[in-house]
XYZ file of C-alpha atoms in Angstrom:
710
model
C 51.815 -6.780 50.804
C 50.691 -6.643 54.403
C 50.896 -3.409 56.361
C 52.054 -3.262 59.959
C 49.189 -3.155 62.412
C 49.439 0.472 63.526
C 49.124 1.433 59.900
C 45.772 -0.226 59.487
C 44.420 1.380 56.371
C 46.754 3.604 54.366
C 50.231 4.963 54.975
C 50.024 8.451 53.670
C 52.156 11.254 54.954
C 51.203 13.816 52.362
C 48.700 13.584 49.579
C 47.932 9.898 49.640
C 44.255 9.712 50.258
C 43.846 7.233 47.429
C 40.731 8.618 45.816
C 39.947 6.901 42.599
C 36.763 5.296 43.855
C 36.605 6.733 47.335
C 33.644 9.002 46.720
C 35.287 12.245 47.830
C 33.584 13.704 44.789
C 34.548 17.332 45.087
C 35.544 17.205 41.446
C 33.515 16.126 38.432
C 33.242 12.558 37.167
C 36.551 12.543 35.323
C 38.362 14.237 38.154
C 39.479 17.013 35.820
C 37.846 19.880 37.663
C 39.908 19.229 40.755
C 43.021 18.310 38.816
C 43.012 21.434 36.695
C 41.769 23.871 39.276
C 45.260 25.319 39.783
C 45.896 26.185 36.157
C 45.069 29.808 36.750
C 47.046 30.137 39.970
C 49.518 32.950 39.513
C 51.804 31.888 42.304
C 50.844 34.160 45.168
C 50.215 32.471 48.481
C 46.526 33.427 48.484
C 46.028 32.135 44.958
C 47.908 28.926 45.647
C 45.966 28.366 48.864
C 42.615 28.908 47.140
C 43.481 26.531 44.322
C 45.175 24.052 46.645
C 42.161 23.747 48.930
C 39.998 22.345 46.123
C 42.731 19.976 44.948
C 43.348 18.794 48.519
C 39.655 18.150 49.133
C 39.336 16.264 45.846
C 42.395 14.083 46.326
C 43.207 13.963 50.020
C 40.363 15.163 52.207
C 38.383 11.957 52.508
C 41.242 10.185 54.247
C 43.233 12.939 55.890
C 39.961 14.767 56.601
C 39.144 18.375 55.661
C 40.754 19.518 58.915
C 44.001 17.645 58.199
C 43.839 15.646 61.425
C 43.687 12.265 59.712
C 42.172 9.280 61.443
C 43.686 7.643 64.477
C 45.399 4.395 63.577
C 44.608 4.878 59.930
C 45.784 8.036 58.196
C 48.739 10.096 59.548
C 47.870 13.705 60.387
C 48.895 16.639 58.247
C 47.781 19.212 60.808
C 50.698 20.471 62.924
C 52.725 17.632 61.447
C 56.362 17.410 62.438
C 56.946 15.255 59.370
C 56.594 18.366 57.227
C 59.536 19.951 59.077
C 61.998 17.447 57.622
C 64.276 18.342 54.742
C 62.051 20.160 52.259
C 63.275 18.294 49.215
C 62.763 14.956 50.978
C 59.197 15.879 51.827
C 58.400 16.951 48.277
C 60.040 13.798 46.957
C 57.597 11.680 48.978
C 54.738 13.194 47.011
C 56.439 12.409 43.685
C 57.974 9.034 44.475
C 55.754 7.624 47.170
C 57.077 6.036 50.347
C 57.308 2.582 51.899
C 58.620 1.442 55.229
C 58.476 2.881 58.748
C 57.931 6.579 59.410
C 57.128 8.577 62.533
C 54.580 11.387 62.535
C 54.037 13.340 65.750
C 55.643 10.540 67.790
C 53.378 7.856 66.355
C 54.882 5.147 64.185
C 53.416 4.071 60.853
C 54.650 1.444 58.452
C 53.171 0.968 55.031
C 53.070 2.171 51.454
C 52.436 5.722 50.244
C 51.743 5.662 46.476
C 53.280 8.234 44.157
C 51.213 11.305 43.338
C 53.289 12.038 40.228
C 50.182 11.834 38.053
C 49.165 15.321 39.242
C 50.274 18.330 37.217
C 53.191 20.316 38.602
C 51.072 23.393 39.314
C 48.338 21.292 40.931
C 50.738 19.444 43.206
C 52.397 22.735 44.115
C 49.067 24.274 45.054
C 47.970 21.250 47.117
C 51.294 21.115 48.985
C 51.173 24.855 49.600
C 47.732 24.463 51.102
C 48.955 21.650 53.381
C 52.105 23.589 54.318
C 50.085 26.633 55.422
C 46.969 25.186 57.045
C 46.002 23.766 60.458
C 48.951 25.241 62.358
C 51.564 24.603 59.665
C 53.617 27.609 58.497
C 56.045 26.813 55.690
C 57.127 28.489 52.491
C 54.842 28.115 49.500
C 55.661 25.437 46.952
C 55.964 26.732 43.404
C 55.302 24.818 40.183
C 58.902 25.489 39.172
C 60.102 23.837 42.376
C 58.069 20.704 41.600
C 59.264 20.716 37.987
C 62.909 20.980 39.012
C 62.586 18.154 41.514
C 60.684 15.986 39.035
C 63.538 16.465 36.549
C 66.091 15.655 39.219
C 64.223 12.450 40.064
C 64.048 11.345 36.452
C 60.329 11.964 35.926
C 60.766 14.130 32.834
C 58.757 11.685 30.783
C 55.708 11.823 33.056
C 52.584 13.411 31.559
C 52.652 16.741 33.355
C 49.776 18.294 31.496
C 46.781 16.283 30.575
C 46.368 13.013 32.474
C 44.676 11.777 29.309
C 46.738 13.439 26.595
C 44.834 14.557 23.502
C 41.387 13.569 24.766
C 38.393 15.869 24.774
C 36.107 16.215 27.780
C 33.442 14.058 26.137
C 36.029 11.424 25.197
C 37.183 11.315 28.799
C 33.688 10.497 29.971
C 32.492 8.155 27.292
C 34.437 6.014 24.879
C 31.462 4.818 22.802
C 28.952 1.999 22.922
C 30.055 -1.437 24.096
C 30.374 -4.506 21.947
C 27.124 -6.394 21.579
C 28.195 -9.891 20.677
C 25.472 -12.255 21.967
C 26.749 -14.717 24.485
C 30.249 -13.287 24.517
C 32.300 -14.654 27.379
C 34.572 -12.282 29.318
C 37.959 -12.125 27.667
C 41.172 -10.670 28.937
C 42.675 -7.959 26.775
C 46.446 -8.220 27.047
C 47.261 -4.859 25.482
C 48.884 -3.346 28.568
C 48.829 -3.440 32.323
C 49.604 -6.353 34.628
C 48.844 -9.780 33.243
C 46.162 -12.039 34.702
C 45.564 -15.693 34.011
C 42.253 -16.649 32.426
C 41.142 -18.041 35.778
C 42.066 -14.834 37.585
C 40.323 -12.711 34.974
C 37.114 -14.746 35.237
C 37.174 -14.611 39.051
C 37.809 -10.862 39.046
C 34.983 -10.291 36.566
C 32.573 -12.009 38.969
C 33.913 -10.113 41.984
C 33.589 -6.816 40.174
C 29.997 -7.633 39.295
C 29.206 -8.580 42.896
C 31.011 -5.793 44.733
C 31.858 -2.910 42.439
C 29.616 -2.527 39.376
C 26.752 -1.013 41.328
C 28.776 2.137 42.073
C 31.294 2.213 39.230
C 29.253 0.805 36.334
C 29.632 -2.281 34.158
C 31.777 -0.266 31.743
C 33.536 1.430 34.699
C 32.481 4.918 33.613
C 31.605 5.830 37.204
C 28.445 7.084 38.899
C 28.219 7.020 42.686
C 31.844 5.870 42.579
C 34.708 7.243 40.519
C 35.517 6.096 36.969
C 37.808 3.063 36.866
C 38.838 3.038 33.234
C 42.378 1.768 32.445
C 43.674 5.228 31.454
C 43.133 6.200 35.102
C 43.943 2.985 36.937
C 47.206 2.217 35.132
C 48.590 5.593 36.182
C 47.914 4.733 39.824
C 49.392 1.255 39.702
C 48.784 -2.016 41.491
C 49.997 -1.090 44.988
C 47.903 2.072 44.979
C 44.781 0.161 44.014
C 45.476 -2.609 46.522
C 45.701 -0.096 49.344
C 42.454 1.582 48.342
C 40.534 -1.679 47.978
C 41.924 -2.939 51.278
C 41.324 0.093 53.453
C 38.516 2.027 51.836
C 37.711 5.629 52.623
C 35.658 7.535 55.196
C 33.761 9.030 52.248
C 31.941 5.800 51.427
C 34.356 3.403 49.719
C 34.072 0.133 51.711
C 37.177 -1.352 53.305
C 36.913 -4.655 51.464
C 40.210 -6.004 52.761
C 40.296 -5.080 56.423
C 36.643 -6.066 56.818
C 37.528 -9.597 55.719
C 35.116 -9.546 52.790
C 37.972 -9.890 50.293
C 41.127 -11.889 50.925
C 44.598 -10.422 50.216
C 44.742 -12.630 47.132
C 41.390 -11.317 45.885
C 42.481 -7.732 46.516
C 45.616 -8.322 44.448
C 43.645 -9.849 41.569
C 41.138 -6.980 41.617
C 43.910 -4.371 41.587
C 45.379 -5.966 38.456
C 41.982 -6.552 36.849
C 41.055 -2.861 37.132
C 44.009 -1.989 34.931
C 42.656 -4.088 32.065
C 39.933 -3.097 29.632
C 36.536 -4.134 31.029
C 34.869 -7.081 29.289
C 31.894 -6.109 27.123
C 28.706 -7.906 28.197
C 26.042 -9.008 25.691
C 22.663 -7.394 25.113
C 19.483 -8.968 26.517
C 16.279 -8.538 24.524
C 12.702 -9.767 24.707
C 13.483 -13.227 23.292
C 16.301 -13.647 25.823
C 13.892 -12.751 28.620
C 11.169 -15.101 27.438
C 13.683 -17.949 27.443
C 14.093 -17.413 31.224
C 10.416 -16.811 32.057
C 8.759 -19.415 34.271
C 5.261 -19.533 35.733
C 5.755 -22.032 38.535
C 2.206 -21.807 39.868
C -0.384 -20.443 37.448
C -2.763 -17.753 38.776
C -5.746 -20.120 38.579
C -3.880 -22.686 40.708
C -3.015 -20.294 43.521
C -5.060 -20.201 46.733
C -8.237 -18.147 46.802
C -7.572 -16.972 50.366
C -4.630 -16.984 52.823
C -3.704 -20.509 53.945
C -2.517 -19.311 57.358
C -3.694 -16.960 60.094
C -0.554 -14.803 60.349
C -0.774 -11.047 59.828
C 0.652 -10.725 56.322
C 0.819 -6.941 56.636
C 3.448 -7.327 59.364
C 5.614 -9.725 57.367
C 9.134 -8.628 56.487
C 10.879 -9.557 53.257
C 14.569 -9.717 54.188
C 17.441 -9.924 51.711
C 20.021 -12.603 52.561
C 22.533 -11.056 50.255
C 25.374 -13.481 49.616
C 23.281 -16.623 49.816
C 21.002 -15.479 46.984
C 17.941 -15.871 49.195
C 15.089 -13.931 50.736
C 13.675 -14.685 54.171
C 10.017 -14.017 54.981
C 9.839 -13.184 58.683
C 6.718 -12.805 60.833
C 7.007 -9.397 62.486
C 4.739 -10.456 65.345
C 6.451 -13.693 66.365
C 9.933 -12.971 64.887
C 9.792 -16.433 63.268
C 11.396 -17.117 59.900
C 8.387 -18.323 57.944
C 10.151 -19.182 54.698
C 13.604 -18.950 53.086
C 13.418 -18.759 49.290
C 16.081 -19.088 46.606
C 15.955 -15.886 44.579
C 18.259 -13.832 42.423
C 21.732 -13.061 43.738
C 21.974 -10.170 46.216
C 18.359 -9.037 46.083
C 18.416 -5.255 46.047
C 14.811 -4.469 46.925
C 11.462 -6.071 47.613
C 8.265 -4.406 46.470
C 4.716 -5.385 47.398
C 1.589 -5.645 45.321
C -1.203 -3.212 46.119
C -3.151 -6.138 47.589
C -0.258 -7.048 49.944
C -0.376 -10.561 48.549
C 2.710 -10.675 46.344
C 6.343 -9.766 46.990
C 8.364 -8.855 43.916
C 12.133 -9.098 44.405
C 14.990 -8.315 42.067
C 18.581 -9.459 42.437
C 21.730 -7.849 41.161
C 21.779 -10.643 38.581
C 18.536 -9.118 37.186
C 16.367 -12.048 38.245
C 12.817 -11.083 39.263
C 10.931 -13.409 41.623
C 7.247 -13.233 42.540
C 6.410 -14.618 45.993
C 2.862 -15.487 47.083
C 2.438 -14.625 50.775
C -0.967 -16.349 50.940
C 0.693 -19.749 50.621
C 1.790 -21.672 53.699
C 4.719 -21.371 53.580
C 5.137 -18.524 51.061
C 6.450 -19.736 47.694
C 7.859 -18.341 44.455
C 5.131 -18.547 41.799
C 6.869 -16.887 38.823
C 10.328 -15.729 37.786
C 12.008 -13.795 34.980
C 15.492 -12.589 34.165
C 15.434 -9.048 32.690
C 19.140 -8.582 31.933
C 22.552 -9.197 33.424
C 22.449 -6.680 36.274
C 19.558 -4.787 37.849
C 18.373 -2.923 40.959
C 14.704 -1.926 40.756
C 11.213 -3.402 40.545
C 7.762 -1.951 41.219
C 4.046 -2.670 40.616
C 1.208 -0.464 39.425
C -0.800 1.237 42.196
C -3.117 3.726 40.474
C -6.814 3.094 41.041
C -8.134 0.621 38.499
C -4.650 -0.668 37.661
C -3.721 -2.218 41.010
C -1.229 -5.066 40.364
C -2.037 -5.113 36.651
C 1.584 -4.444 35.670
C 5.033 -4.805 37.111
C 8.165 -3.021 35.937
C 11.861 -3.817 36.371
C 14.810 -1.557 35.620
C 18.167 -2.961 34.520
C 21.702 -1.715 35.000
C 22.821 -3.851 32.073
C 21.602 -3.626 29.422
C 20.372 -0.118 30.289
C 16.619 -0.581 29.856
C 13.333 -1.154 31.643
C 10.804 -3.930 31.141
C 7.046 -3.820 31.712
C 5.600 -7.197 32.738
C 2.238 -8.770 33.447
C 1.564 -8.300 37.144
C 0.210 -11.834 37.696
C 2.729 -13.868 35.730
C 5.818 -11.673 35.042
C 5.414 -12.247 31.316
C 7.576 -9.559 29.637
C 5.482 -7.250 27.467
C 7.500 -4.169 26.580
C 11.272 -3.503 26.652
C 12.476 0.117 26.415
C 16.117 1.204 26.165
C 17.368 4.162 28.207
C 20.503 4.874 26.159
C 20.646 8.499 25.144
C 21.921 11.978 25.866
C 22.942 13.470 29.192
C 20.609 16.136 30.548
C 23.316 18.773 30.983
C 25.948 18.428 28.235
C 23.625 16.478 25.888
C 26.299 13.950 25.029
C 25.621 10.317 24.272
C 26.001 7.867 27.132
C 26.251 4.118 26.438
C 25.269 2.961 29.939
C 22.496 5.080 31.525
C 21.261 2.602 34.126
C 17.795 2.463 35.635
C 17.901 3.278 39.323
C 14.840 3.887 41.533
C 11.330 3.233 40.221
C 8.187 4.258 42.108
C 4.505 3.936 41.249
C 2.525 7.163 41.036
C -0.609 7.539 43.152
C -1.811 10.469 41.031
C -1.671 9.016 37.500
C -1.300 5.592 35.848
C 2.450 6.039 35.634
C 5.728 4.579 36.760
C 8.366 7.158 37.685
C 11.724 5.897 36.426
C 15.134 7.356 37.317
C 17.748 7.100 34.563
C 20.953 7.322 36.497
C 23.830 8.560 34.338
C 21.881 10.840 31.996
C 19.781 12.538 34.685
C 16.361 12.010 33.096
C 13.250 11.204 35.160
C 10.753 9.314 33.001
C 6.995 9.282 33.655
C 5.953 6.054 31.929
C 2.200 5.988 31.253
C 1.039 2.360 31.398
C -2.607 3.035 30.495
C -1.868 1.986 26.900
C 1.106 -0.364 26.755
C 0.863 -0.800 22.985
C 1.156 2.940 22.460
C 3.478 3.770 25.327
C 3.675 7.434 26.276
C 6.718 8.680 28.179
C 7.137 12.160 29.658
C 10.819 13.055 29.984
C 11.770 15.396 32.836
C 15.314 16.723 32.826
C 16.733 16.783 36.358
C 20.431 16.195 37.153
C 22.911 13.462 36.394
C 23.489 10.404 38.535
C 19.961 9.934 39.795
C 19.761 7.164 42.350
C 17.195 6.545 45.093
C 14.350 8.520 46.572
C 10.863 8.455 48.055
C 7.581 10.261 48.591
C 6.736 13.157 50.812
C 4.032 12.534 53.396
C 1.251 13.525 50.938
C 2.491 10.989 48.316
C 2.231 13.704 45.692
C 5.854 14.768 45.505
C 8.675 12.400 44.627
C 12.053 13.472 46.051
C 15.080 11.763 44.594
C 18.832 12.085 44.946
C 21.109 12.932 42.042
C 23.882 11.786 44.279
C 27.016 12.572 42.300
C 25.565 15.962 41.373
C 24.858 16.649 45.063
C 21.237 17.566 44.380
C 17.720 16.488 45.321
C 15.163 16.650 42.510
C 11.481 17.146 43.366
C 8.800 15.936 40.942
C 5.138 16.864 41.265
C 3.476 13.593 40.230
C 0.048 15.269 39.929
C 1.103 18.049 37.587
C 3.836 15.826 36.096
C 6.637 18.366 36.280
C 9.874 19.207 38.047
C 9.235 21.720 40.811
C 12.685 22.032 42.373
C 16.324 21.032 42.087
C 17.891 21.523 45.505
C 21.612 21.689 46.295
C 22.775 19.403 49.095
C 26.074 17.645 49.856
C 27.910 15.297 49.712
C 26.606 12.339 47.740
C 23.089 12.165 49.199
C 21.812 8.609 49.665
C 18.383 8.695 51.302
C 16.943 5.274 50.471
C 13.298 6.279 50.524
C 14.169 9.099 52.908
C 12.342 9.980 56.105
C 9.268 12.170 56.585
C 8.931 13.942 59.913
C 7.247 17.017 61.365
C 10.016 19.435 62.228
C 9.087 21.458 65.353
C 10.180 24.677 63.608
C 9.734 24.092 59.860
C 6.753 21.759 59.639
C 6.681 18.715 57.315
C 10.163 17.870 56.033
C 11.869 15.067 54.136
C 15.290 13.932 55.288
C 18.364 12.493 53.588
C 21.786 11.487 54.831
C 24.950 11.186 52.706
C 27.783 8.915 51.721
C 30.404 11.652 51.539
C 30.015 13.409 54.894
C 28.164 13.363 58.200
C 25.363 15.732 57.182
C 21.706 14.882 57.718
C 19.761 17.333 55.574
C 16.126 18.451 56.069
C 14.058 19.757 53.130
C 10.725 21.532 53.556
C 7.870 19.699 51.769
C 4.711 21.696 52.509
C 4.189 24.352 49.824
C 0.659 25.121 51.064
C 1.088 25.221 54.841
C 4.724 26.368 54.973
C 5.401 28.055 51.611
C 8.489 29.938 52.874
C 10.244 26.654 53.632
C 9.038 24.533 50.732
C 11.749 22.882 48.615
C 14.569 24.474 50.611
C 17.201 23.115 52.953
C 15.821 24.181 56.321
C 18.043 22.270 58.722
C 21.344 20.355 58.653
C 22.307 18.019 61.485
C 25.587 16.199 61.914
C 25.585 12.445 62.379
C 28.402 10.039 63.160
C 30.193 10.284 59.832
C 30.076 9.562 56.122
C 29.038 6.253 54.661
C 25.343 6.497 55.534
C 22.902 4.626 53.308
C 19.535 5.076 55.015
C 17.539 7.349 57.266
C 14.173 6.302 58.605
C 11.276 7.456 60.739
C 7.563 6.632 60.997
C 4.372 8.677 61.496
C 4.004 7.211 64.991
C 7.690 7.649 65.934
C 9.423 10.567 67.633
C 12.840 9.317 66.483
C 14.985 9.751 63.382
C 17.342 6.822 62.774
C 20.572 7.136 60.744
C 22.915 4.273 59.792
C 26.561 4.497 58.576
C 27.421 1.001 57.307
C 30.046 2.107 54.762
C 32.109 4.153 57.192
C 35.511 2.415 57.600
C 35.594 3.077 61.340
C 34.212 0.019 63.118
C 32.712 2.029 65.960
C 30.625 3.952 63.427
C 29.731 1.189 60.957
C 28.626 -1.096 63.821
C 26.298 1.400 65.488
C 23.488 3.831 64.614
C 22.678 7.405 65.501
C 19.187 8.314 66.693
C 17.811 11.859 67.033
C 14.879 13.047 69.124
C 12.562 14.787 66.631
C 11.183 17.046 69.355
C 14.677 18.139 70.424
C 16.831 17.992 67.326
C 19.426 20.450 68.609
C 20.355 18.051 71.397
C 22.384 15.880 69.033
C 22.181 12.132 68.681
C 22.421 9.059 70.836
C 24.623 6.186 69.641
C 23.199 2.676 69.980
C 25.673 -0.270 69.763
C 23.536 -2.461 67.520
C 26.324 -4.889 66.535
C 27.309 -5.326 70.162
C 23.711 -6.153 71.057
C 23.687 -8.833 68.358
C 26.433 -10.683 70.275
C 28.139 -12.162 67.220
C 31.555 -13.617 66.562
C 34.187 -12.188 64.180
C 33.170 -10.311 61.048
C 32.674 -6.787 59.724
C 29.212 -6.556 61.354
C 28.036 -3.518 59.358
C 24.706 -2.188 60.692
C 22.397 -1.237 57.843
C 18.887 -0.113 56.980
C 16.456 0.685 59.752
C 12.949 -0.544 58.934
C 9.821 -0.149 61.074
C 7.196 -2.771 61.777
C 3.572 -2.176 60.851
C 2.688 -0.508 64.156
C 5.727 1.767 64.054
C 6.877 0.808 67.564
C 9.844 -1.389 66.523
C 12.882 -0.668 64.375
C 14.679 -3.574 62.715
C 18.378 -3.408 61.812
C 20.509 -5.786 59.794
C 23.902 -6.677 61.235
C 25.657 -7.685 58.018
C 28.793 -9.817 58.265
C 30.590 -12.071 55.783
C 29.055 -15.111 54.151
C 30.995 -17.477 56.401
C 30.458 -15.385 59.533
C 27.510 -14.937 61.870
C 25.005 -12.209 61.066
C 21.781 -11.112 62.745
C 18.714 -8.898 62.696
C 18.367 -6.704 65.773
C 14.942 -5.432 66.836
C 14.898 -2.230 68.904
C 11.986 -0.710 70.833
C 11.451 2.645 69.130
C 10.120 4.377 72.253
C 12.682 3.203 74.792
C 15.598 2.672 72.351
C 16.343 -0.582 74.125
C 17.118 -4.004 72.666
C 13.968 -6.032 72.190
C 14.944 -9.108 70.159
C 17.750 -10.670 68.113
C 17.037 -12.933 65.138
C 20.002 -15.076 64.174
C 20.959 -18.591 63.249
C 22.335 -20.556 60.301
C 19.625 -19.295 57.946
C 20.438 -15.620 58.579
C 23.264 -15.142 56.059
C 24.420 -11.586 55.254
C 21.060 -9.850 55.829
C 20.792 -6.377 54.307
C 17.508 -4.813 53.100
C 14.266 -5.411 55.011
C 10.849 -4.435 53.729
C 7.761 -4.456 55.918
C 4.688 -5.364 53.880
C 2.316 -2.711 55.222
C 4.827 0.140 55.163
C 5.961 -0.740 51.639
C 2.441 -1.094 50.212
C 1.303 2.155 51.780
C 4.551 4.040 51.058
C 4.876 4.841 54.765
C 8.342 6.353 55.077
């Protein structure tokens, strides 16, 4: 179904914000906190309003916005909405039945599909509608649960599950349904127990698309993490049209607009909407023997050059992910020349550098690790290894005496990490991360390995276990007798980085809306700091705040907040490990913030915001005058590209700290670019583009990555 142009993302007159995966995240992972928040509402206006606010924010706020004003050309407003003044029963019926076809809200026409919200409990829907009816200039009579019940009966919805959306299930059963099947080599199969039918070809295509676009946020088993759970008990209640609208238009809270950006065709959107209503296929395990079968030493250590074969400044090289081509480009930061384009794992997530600056270690989402020798002319892959079916993290040892001795890779599936020989990638030790959650201490079948950093204080890798909330200090001084210190933090650990001293590791537990701080010297948790909403710092940014001293900065997926945390317990003890400042950027959907010791700027991207003006530009703050707000730079416009989504992502500094590089990320068949900006003047300096620059995303400067300069 195509929507009329004025109705570009979602037609929703009431509660249709479409938040299964949209990262609104005011509720818990199952959505039950928001859904059941109204159970205790006694019916008074104050009680209904209090309960309704939470339900609205959990189910509607990301699209219609917390202030009810919606988004121009996207989501109809609820604030001072003349649509709410129509016949009361008709308005309530829209919430229960949905709506398709043309409507007019405050003299603006919309034409699309509003999905039914009948899956909400009667008391919850009553509370949410009451909140809408009496907020932002609206003044209408409260909606009672009895009123919703009576109308539901009149409309023939008596058989709807009005109580539990997952009848008879316990809280733990809602979150986890047990360990997956572990049949080696099992091919994806389509369960035909319920839900819309897919052909075998459609099911196979959707499985690949889900892996490429969705699994990173929602999990291989669809249990949710950064994104909402997508298990069939949830998705079947929403239905195909609901899911199609969400996939097509995304959400301001961080769900990408896969359809309107052109990254998925209408046919692919339809297949994905049906696929999500089927049971997810169970992938096989991947052990040491499986890894060794993929291990290749292409150039043995003794056959590699004894010195650099070129005169370029390796420390100012950039390793650039060419996402959808399954390649990495090595670019000379001085000349802006593409030195080498190498076939790597699919959608390389990060590049990490050896302590010597010689080797780049990359890892793709397909869990393939590649080792690139920068001394060669041109740089070449010298070893490779596949550590699982899906992965995100790789790192090398940095502690004195162990430089480059070991490498480590963390997998999303199977949930495990692998310690490898630093020169050859030979797998040595495989350790599972399956176990109990840090808070409820319930078993989780898919606790994925997120960020890994190398300690400067001890011979240890610091490993984030995403879903269970454990931070592992893996002592590599004796691999045969591996010692692991387990620090309980908060669930849904993701990315993070060092403070300026490189002693404290700050990492986001993004779905828990917290930042955990680990003292790598004393090997303990020193703070668990509340932030919001869905922090996603990358490695974060270290700056000297003119009022609060050294701080570390994170932005967020779920809102426009840029949050400053004090990081100097000795010089500024009153501010240490506290939120000391919150700025407001362009909007939600930010993935990275970045600064540099030589820079007076703080750069903030917003590539996952569905508004083109925001996703195609960046905000930059003057560190010496933070209260002045931000300047918007039109990075995508400077790239001078043709059609495409042109999302601007991941600022990265050059070695000197006087240039900031941005990826302008379009579709695989569309023109992309890397835009270089003068950090001091904030003016365009250079554009790198051409047929080799295909969907660039992450960029990693050699010197800054080796030295952990962030």
